[in-house]
Short mmCIF file of C-alpha atoms in Angstrom, two decimals:
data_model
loop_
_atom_site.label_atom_id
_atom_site.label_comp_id
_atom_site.label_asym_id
_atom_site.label_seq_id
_atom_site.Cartn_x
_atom_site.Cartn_y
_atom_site.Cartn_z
CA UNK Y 169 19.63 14.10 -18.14
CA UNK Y 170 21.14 11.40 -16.04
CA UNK Y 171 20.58 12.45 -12.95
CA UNK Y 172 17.34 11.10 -11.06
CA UNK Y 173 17.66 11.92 -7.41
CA UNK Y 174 14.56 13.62 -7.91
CA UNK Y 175 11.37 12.64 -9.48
CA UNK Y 176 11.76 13.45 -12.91
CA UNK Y 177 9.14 12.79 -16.09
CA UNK Y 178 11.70 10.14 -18.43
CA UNK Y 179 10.22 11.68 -21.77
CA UNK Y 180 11.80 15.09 -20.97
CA UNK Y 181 15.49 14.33 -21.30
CA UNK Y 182 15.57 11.15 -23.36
CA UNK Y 183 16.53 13.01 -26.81
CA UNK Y 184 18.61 15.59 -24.85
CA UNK Y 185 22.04 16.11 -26.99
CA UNK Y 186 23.90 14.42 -24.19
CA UNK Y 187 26.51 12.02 -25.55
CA UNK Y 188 25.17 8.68 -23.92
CA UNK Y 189 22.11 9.19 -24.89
CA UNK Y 190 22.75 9.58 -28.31
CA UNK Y 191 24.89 6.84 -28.47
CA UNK Y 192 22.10 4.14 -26.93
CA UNK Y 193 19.21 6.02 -28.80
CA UNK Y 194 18.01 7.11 -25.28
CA UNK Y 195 18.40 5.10 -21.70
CA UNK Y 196 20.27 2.00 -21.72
CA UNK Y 197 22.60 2.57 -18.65
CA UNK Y 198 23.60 1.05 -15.44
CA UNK Y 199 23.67 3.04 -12.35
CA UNK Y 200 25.66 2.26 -9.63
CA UNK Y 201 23.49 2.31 -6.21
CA UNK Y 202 24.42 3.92 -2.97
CA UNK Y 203 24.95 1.84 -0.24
CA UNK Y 204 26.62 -1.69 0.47
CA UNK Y 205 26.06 -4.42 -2.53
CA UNK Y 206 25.01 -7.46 -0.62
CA UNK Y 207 22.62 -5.68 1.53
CA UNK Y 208 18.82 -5.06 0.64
CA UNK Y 209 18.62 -1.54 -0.28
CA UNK Y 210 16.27 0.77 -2.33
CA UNK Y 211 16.98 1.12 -6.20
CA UNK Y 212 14.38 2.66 -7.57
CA UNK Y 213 10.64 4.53 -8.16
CA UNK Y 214 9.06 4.65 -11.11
CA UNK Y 215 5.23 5.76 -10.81
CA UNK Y 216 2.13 7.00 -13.17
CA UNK Y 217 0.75 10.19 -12.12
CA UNK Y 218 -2.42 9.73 -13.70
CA UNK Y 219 -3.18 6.66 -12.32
CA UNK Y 220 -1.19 6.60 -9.61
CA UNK Y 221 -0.08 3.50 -10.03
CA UNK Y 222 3.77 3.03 -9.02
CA UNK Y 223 6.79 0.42 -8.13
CA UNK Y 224 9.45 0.60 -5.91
CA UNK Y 225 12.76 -1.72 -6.42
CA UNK Y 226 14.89 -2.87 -3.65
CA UNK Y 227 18.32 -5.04 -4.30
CA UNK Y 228 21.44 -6.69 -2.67
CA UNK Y 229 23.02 -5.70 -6.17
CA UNK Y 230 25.61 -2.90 -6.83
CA UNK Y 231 24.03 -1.76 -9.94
CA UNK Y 232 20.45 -1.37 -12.20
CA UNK Y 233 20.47 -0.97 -15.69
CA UNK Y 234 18.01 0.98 -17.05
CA UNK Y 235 16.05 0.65 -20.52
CA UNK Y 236 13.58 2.24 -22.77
CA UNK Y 237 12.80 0.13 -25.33
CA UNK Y 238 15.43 2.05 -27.68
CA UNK Y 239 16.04 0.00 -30.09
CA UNK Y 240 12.21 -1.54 -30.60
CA UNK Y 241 10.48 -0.81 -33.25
CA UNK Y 242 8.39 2.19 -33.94
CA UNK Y 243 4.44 0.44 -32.98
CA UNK Y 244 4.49 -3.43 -31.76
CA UNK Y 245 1.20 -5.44 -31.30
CA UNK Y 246 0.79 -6.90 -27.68
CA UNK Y 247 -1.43 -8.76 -26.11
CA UNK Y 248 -5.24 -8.17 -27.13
CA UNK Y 249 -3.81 -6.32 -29.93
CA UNK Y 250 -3.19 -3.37 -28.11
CA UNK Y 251 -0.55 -1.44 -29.64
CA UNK Y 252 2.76 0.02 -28.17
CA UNK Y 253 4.85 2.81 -29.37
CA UNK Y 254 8.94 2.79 -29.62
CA UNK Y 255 9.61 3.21 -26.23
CA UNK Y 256 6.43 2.64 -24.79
CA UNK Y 257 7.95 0.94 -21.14
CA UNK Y 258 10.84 0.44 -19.35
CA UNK Y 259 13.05 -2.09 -17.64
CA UNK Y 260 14.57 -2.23 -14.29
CA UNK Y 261 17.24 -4.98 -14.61
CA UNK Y 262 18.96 -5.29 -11.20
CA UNK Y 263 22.55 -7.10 -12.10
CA UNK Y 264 26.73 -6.61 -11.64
CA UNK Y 265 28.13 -3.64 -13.81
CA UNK Y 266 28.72 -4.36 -17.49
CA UNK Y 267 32.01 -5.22 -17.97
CA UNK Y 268 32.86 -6.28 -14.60
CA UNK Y 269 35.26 -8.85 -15.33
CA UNK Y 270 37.66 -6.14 -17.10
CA UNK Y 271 37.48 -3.52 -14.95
CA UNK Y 272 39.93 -4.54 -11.84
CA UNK Y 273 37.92 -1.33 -9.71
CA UNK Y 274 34.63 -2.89 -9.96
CA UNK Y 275 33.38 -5.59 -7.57
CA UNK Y 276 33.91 -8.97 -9.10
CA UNK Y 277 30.82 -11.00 -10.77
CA UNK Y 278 33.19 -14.14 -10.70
CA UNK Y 279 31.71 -17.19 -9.49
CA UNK Y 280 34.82 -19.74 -8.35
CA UNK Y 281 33.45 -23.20 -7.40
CA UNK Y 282 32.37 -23.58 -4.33
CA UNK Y 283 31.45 -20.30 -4.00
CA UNK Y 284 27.30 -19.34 -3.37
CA UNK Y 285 25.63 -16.80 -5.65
CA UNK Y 286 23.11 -15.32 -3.24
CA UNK Y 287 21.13 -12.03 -4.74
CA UNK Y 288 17.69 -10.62 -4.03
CA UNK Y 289 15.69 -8.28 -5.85
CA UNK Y 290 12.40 -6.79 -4.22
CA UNK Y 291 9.70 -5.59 -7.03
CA UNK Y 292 6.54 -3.55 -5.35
CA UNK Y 293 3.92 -2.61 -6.90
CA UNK Y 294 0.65 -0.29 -5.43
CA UNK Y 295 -1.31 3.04 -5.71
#
């Protein structure tokens, strides 16, 4: 259920009996993106079959983390009181990998003055 190389509807393998997923109450998980961190690269596709609507993510950043709304709770009011179920969108949070800073194989979110923090982060949107 973690694999999404291929186009894959989310709702099908969320409540999977895979370990992860039970432990985060679905997706809440960075992956770690092919290619060079630092360079502009493609992330990720999410799209909407019915309405085709869709969004593509590009990043210089070696990881996204990817959430479901997990721990919401079951119906939230939103704007124009429309109302959202548990789960009801997702986030694409382009960032370093969690725990970084303890992990002496992972690339280094350490700032040292002097140094420039230059990432990008590419959201688009169409039909």
């Amino acid at each position: 259920p973690m694999d999404f190389r291929q186009p894959t509807r989310i709702g099908e393998r969320i409540d999977q009996p895979h370990e992860q997923l039970q432990r985060g109450g679905g997706y809440d998980h960075n992956w770690v993106l092919n290619g060079l961190a630092g360079e502009m690269r493609h992330a990720a596709t999410v799209s909407e079959p019915t309405s085709g609507r869709r969004m593509d993510v590009s990043t210089t950043q070696p990881g996204i983390q990817f959430y479901c709304g997990n721990m919401m709770p079951e119906q939230i009011t939103g704007k124009g009181g429309n109302v959202y179920p548990r789960r009801g969108g997702l986030c694409l949070e382009t960032q370093n990998f969690p725990d970084a800073v303890n992990q002496p194989t992972f690339p280094s979110p350490v700032l040292r003055p002097g140094e420039r923090y230059a990432q990008s982060t590419l959201f688009r949107f169409g039909r």
